[in-house]
XYZ file of C-alpha atoms in Angstrom:
343
model
C 0.000 0.000 0.000
C 1.546 3.392 -0.976
C 2.647 5.435 2.013
C 0.552 8.474 1.030
C -2.601 6.340 0.670
C -1.855 4.627 3.978
C -1.515 7.988 5.759
C -4.740 9.250 4.189
C -6.647 6.053 5.028
C -5.306 5.290 8.497
C -4.720 8.758 9.954
C -6.023 11.821 8.133
C -9.491 10.695 7.041
C -10.450 9.067 10.376
C -9.419 12.238 12.211
C -11.749 14.237 9.983
C -14.727 11.895 9.619
C -15.299 10.521 13.117
C -14.686 13.678 15.200
C -17.092 15.356 12.769
C -19.701 12.708 13.521
C -19.089 13.166 17.246
C -19.611 16.930 16.939
C -22.844 16.531 14.971
C -23.958 13.822 17.380
C -23.497 16.107 20.363
C -25.438 18.833 18.576
C -28.441 16.743 17.604
C -28.544 14.202 20.436
C -27.722 16.325 23.458
C -28.507 19.735 21.979
C -32.063 18.598 21.310
C -32.218 16.855 24.696
C -31.995 20.259 26.383
C -33.838 22.293 23.731
C -36.872 20.008 23.947
C -36.985 20.195 27.732
C -36.579 16.416 27.972
C -33.739 16.711 30.480
C -36.001 18.708 32.805
C -38.857 16.247 32.365
C -36.607 13.338 33.322
C -35.327 15.274 36.302
C -38.849 15.989 37.515
C -39.560 12.247 37.477
C -36.672 11.720 39.890
C -37.485 14.183 42.649
C -37.046 12.444 46.038
C -40.299 12.045 47.924
C -42.496 12.763 44.908
C -45.880 11.120 45.333
C -46.924 11.152 41.669
C -47.320 7.940 39.708
C -44.569 9.065 37.337
C -41.833 9.177 39.979
C -39.008 6.712 39.373
C -36.983 7.646 42.436
C -37.041 4.120 43.856
C -34.655 2.049 46.015
C -33.229 -0.031 43.149
C -30.028 -0.935 44.995
C -30.468 0.548 48.454
C -27.575 2.924 47.787
C -28.917 6.464 47.489
C -26.193 7.751 45.161
C -26.535 4.783 42.807
C -30.339 4.947 42.858
C -30.253 8.675 42.087
C -27.920 8.036 39.149
C -30.114 5.236 37.788
C -33.370 7.160 38.068
C -33.090 9.400 34.943
C -32.193 6.388 32.797
C -35.168 4.424 34.128
C -37.443 7.434 33.578
C -36.090 7.775 30.029
C -36.823 4.198 29.027
C -40.219 4.124 30.688
C -41.203 7.250 28.783
C -40.194 5.290 25.672
C -42.144 2.203 26.761
C -45.263 4.363 27.200
C -44.966 5.627 23.601
C -45.970 3.019 20.959
C -43.771 4.542 18.255
C -40.750 4.470 20.576
C -41.459 0.814 21.405
C -41.561 0.074 17.668
C -38.190 1.779 17.192
C -36.619 0.015 20.190
C -37.903 -3.351 18.982
C -36.493 -2.721 15.510
C -33.150 -1.627 16.930
C -32.836 -4.621 19.258
C -33.661 -6.910 16.344
C -31.206 -5.328 13.915
C -28.299 -3.840 15.845
C -26.751 -6.829 17.615
C -23.707 -6.159 15.461
C -22.863 -3.224 17.734
C -22.333 -5.762 20.525
C -20.798 -8.649 18.609
C -18.302 -6.898 16.313
C -16.448 -5.075 19.138
C -16.412 -8.377 21.064
C -14.867 -10.201 18.092
C -12.262 -7.478 17.631
C -11.593 -7.464 21.374
C -10.661 -11.173 21.360
C -8.757 -11.147 18.067
C -5.157 -12.323 18.403
C -2.743 -9.429 17.954
C -5.321 -6.708 18.581
C -4.383 -3.427 20.227
C -4.834 -3.067 23.981
C -7.198 -0.169 23.197
C -9.678 -2.682 21.731
C -9.246 -5.377 24.375
C -12.095 -4.244 26.643
C -15.250 -3.653 24.589
C -17.200 -3.616 27.858
C -15.807 -0.108 28.424
C -17.304 1.141 25.174
C -20.521 -0.742 25.918
C -20.959 0.880 29.315
C -19.993 4.233 27.835
C -22.771 3.840 25.260
C -25.262 3.435 28.104
C -24.096 6.666 29.715
C -23.248 9.073 26.873
C -25.326 7.376 24.143
C -24.628 4.924 21.336
C -24.473 7.776 18.842
C -21.483 9.389 20.550
C -19.719 6.220 21.695
C -19.488 4.414 18.366
C -17.779 7.209 16.427
C -15.248 7.189 19.293
C -14.919 3.398 19.097
C -14.331 3.352 15.347
C -11.826 6.189 15.584
C -9.881 4.201 18.191
C -10.291 1.032 16.101
C -8.756 2.596 12.994
C -6.018 4.638 14.682
C -4.900 1.603 16.726
C -4.542 -0.525 13.598
C -7.728 -2.546 14.006
C -8.468 -2.295 10.295
C -5.128 -3.924 9.453
C -5.914 -7.133 7.567
C -2.812 -8.913 8.925
C -4.390 -9.236 12.386
C -4.917 -12.697 13.841
C -7.636 -15.244 14.313
C -10.427 -15.744 16.833
C -10.048 -18.961 18.814
C -12.907 -21.456 19.022
C -13.295 -20.828 22.760
C -13.591 -17.076 22.259
C -16.052 -17.436 19.371
C -18.298 -19.606 21.554
C -17.975 -17.165 24.462
C -18.985 -14.233 22.248
C -22.170 -16.010 21.170
C -23.027 -17.034 24.725
C -22.332 -13.531 26.039
C -24.525 -11.876 23.414
C -27.464 -14.176 24.149
C -27.203 -14.353 27.944
C -25.927 -10.840 28.589
C -27.772 -8.755 25.989
C -30.634 -10.556 24.251
C -32.359 -11.998 27.316
C -32.166 -8.773 29.406
C -33.359 -6.677 26.436
C -36.360 -8.935 25.837
C -37.118 -8.637 29.547
C -36.914 -4.843 29.289
C -39.539 -4.742 26.531
C -41.771 -7.506 27.878
C -41.902 -6.769 31.610
C -41.833 -2.948 31.580
C -40.961 -2.832 35.256
C -38.772 -0.038 36.688
C -36.618 -2.476 38.672
C -36.063 -4.635 35.575
C -35.165 -1.501 33.610
C -32.641 -0.509 36.279
C -31.151 -4.010 36.248
C -30.906 -3.859 32.438
C -28.884 -0.631 32.349
C -25.373 -2.148 32.765
C -26.084 -5.009 30.319
C -22.639 -4.657 28.628
C -21.155 -5.809 31.936
C -23.418 -8.878 31.817
C -22.143 -9.632 28.315
C -18.565 -9.483 29.573
C -19.328 -11.573 32.668
C -21.145 -14.197 30.584
C -18.145 -14.442 28.254
C -15.789 -14.859 31.207
C -18.039 -17.514 32.763
C -18.122 -19.460 29.503
C -14.337 -19.248 29.167
C -13.965 -20.564 32.721
C -15.580 -23.824 31.587
C -14.234 -23.916 28.026
C -10.889 -22.180 28.279
C -8.992 -20.768 25.326
C -5.969 -22.893 26.250
C -7.990 -26.059 25.584
C -9.949 -24.765 22.571
C -7.263 -22.722 20.821
C -8.085 -23.898 17.289
C -9.528 -21.391 14.833
C -13.066 -20.280 15.591
C -13.646 -19.045 12.043
C -16.513 -21.430 11.282
C -18.250 -20.586 14.560
C -17.777 -16.864 13.961
C -19.066 -17.318 10.417
C -22.103 -19.236 11.718
C -22.781 -16.480 14.263
C -22.558 -13.737 11.643
C -24.780 -15.618 9.190
C -27.353 -16.198 11.936
C -27.300 -12.505 12.811
C -27.559 -11.580 9.133
C -30.728 -13.665 8.871
C -32.174 -12.184 12.079
C -31.344 -8.568 11.182
C -32.573 -8.810 7.606
C -35.756 -10.623 8.655
C -36.522 -7.945 11.242
C -35.951 -5.183 8.690
C -38.017 -6.887 5.995
C -40.903 -7.634 8.369
C -40.844 -4.115 9.839
C -39.914 -1.727 7.034
C -41.015 -3.373 3.803
C -44.752 -3.148 4.639
C -44.228 0.601 5.210
C -42.580 1.409 1.872
C -45.761 3.169 0.723
C -46.442 4.683 4.157
C -43.793 7.372 4.321
C -45.607 9.232 7.106
C -45.101 6.288 9.471
C -41.478 5.802 8.404
C -40.799 9.495 9.010
C -42.636 9.550 12.346
C -41.023 6.416 13.786
C -37.617 6.034 12.143
C -36.364 9.270 10.555
C -35.060 11.996 12.907
C -35.974 15.633 12.447
C -33.352 18.377 12.418
C -35.725 20.418 14.594
C -36.057 19.625 18.293
C -39.582 18.666 19.415
C -41.528 21.238 21.397
C -41.459 20.965 25.206
C -45.249 20.742 25.101
C -45.306 17.300 23.434
C -45.214 14.163 25.563
C -41.978 12.916 27.103
C -42.358 9.732 25.057
C -42.289 11.654 21.768
C -39.202 13.558 22.902
C -37.490 10.307 23.933
C -38.340 8.864 20.513
C -36.639 11.853 18.881
C -33.544 11.296 21.038
C -33.452 7.592 20.180
C -33.726 8.225 16.445
C -30.656 10.455 16.446
C -28.823 8.210 18.915
C -29.333 5.050 16.888
C -28.820 6.906 13.631
C -25.355 8.141 14.541
C -24.395 4.790 16.066
C -25.319 2.841 12.944
C -24.134 5.500 10.471
C -20.664 5.695 12.027
C -20.429 1.897 11.966
C -21.514 1.675 8.327
C -18.965 4.338 7.363
C -16.276 2.473 9.320
C -16.771 -0.620 7.149
C -15.017 1.259 4.338
C -11.821 0.872 6.376
C -12.197 -2.906 6.118
C -11.055 -2.511 2.505
C -7.423 -3.020 1.507
C -7.549 -1.094 -1.755
C -9.707 1.310 -3.752
C -11.525 -1.504 -5.543
C -12.683 -2.966 -2.228
C -13.699 0.494 -0.967
C -15.976 0.873 -3.987
C -17.360 -2.647 -3.502
C -18.131 -2.044 0.190
C -19.697 1.342 -0.563
C -21.889 -0.267 -3.230
C -22.842 -3.047 -0.803
C -23.935 -0.524 1.807
C -25.916 1.594 -0.655
C -27.832 -1.445 -1.903
C -28.102 -3.437 1.333
C -29.257 -0.707 3.727
C -32.686 -0.109 2.152
C -33.181 -3.752 1.163
C -32.084 -5.698 4.270
C -31.358 -2.878 6.736
C -28.297 -1.168 8.222
C -27.734 -3.871 10.836
C -27.641 -6.609 8.216
C -25.439 -4.469 5.961
C -22.961 -4.063 8.815
C -22.966 -7.788 9.598
C -22.481 -8.586 5.914
C -19.393 -6.383 5.804
C -18.052 -8.030 8.979
C -18.677 -11.478 7.480
C -16.728 -10.489 4.362
C -13.915 -9.103 6.547
C -13.698 -12.359 8.494
C -13.457 -14.353 5.256
C -10.469 -12.211 4.267
C -8.774 -13.104 7.560
C -9.341 -16.762 6.737
C -7.873 -16.264 3.250
C -4.816 -14.605 4.804
C -4.404 -17.465 7.284
C -4.653 -20.048 4.495
C -1.947 -18.272 2.513
C 0.346 -18.233 5.558
C -0.212 -21.963 6.134
C 0.624 -22.771 2.511
C 3.813 -20.709 2.703
C 4.938 -22.688 5.738
């Protein structure tokens, strides 16, 4: 790869693109949070001693400081759960955006990865505090600048591939289904640190099936996981969005964010929906853009860009992202095969 192209690809462009996304994310996610009065509404639902039915200042842990910190997050999600359009968006996102959990986990266990990528739980917890839309541009910037896009990086062991699948199901899928199904403030509070549950579930799985005993390549398991997620994400998108192709009003109301903050007079649920649309939009958009760094040359950049342009409306952004990750993993396998033949 020419040195000038390498500098442009691995240093200059990431330092322009992803900080720009972070800046716009702050403007539209948090700027609108305050302009719409949503921050005040969430605060009013957390006043100690409030006797109204909308108070979420509850003894979740028995520790006052922790309970006070959890309260606005619980109030936020319960405002969403009281708004049918927000529930529809959350359901769609949970069904299509598992890649935002799995891909950082895969990169975190990859042999030869940078120490900056070794603890995806940090980025996961950060996404719960400062939003997905701000965290993922940061993650992808770190990923690229630390050499994560380098196609000479190593394999995923079988033990780690199994642990990633188990962690995603036990630590993320089950708690998220519980969040939507039970709609209980205590359950919502328990759900908040779910990235830590993902990490703990992975560690528990590795305690029983250690990497030292299952050190063979986990490519086929990783491939199976990605294909399964591709089917799930695309099916969710097709079942949710395709029937609405002629109903643009619903698509706009539920899935497309407005550049104008909602009025403080509208319900908290509508304002939370607006926040979520921008939050999820920036999280997925930054991840889709980052797939262009999976390419090793201009031809592959064009191919990945074309894939995203076609796949996003047809099978959804989550499936498009998983498809790019699946292609990337196949290139690692090709590289490993070449190295074996040379030996």
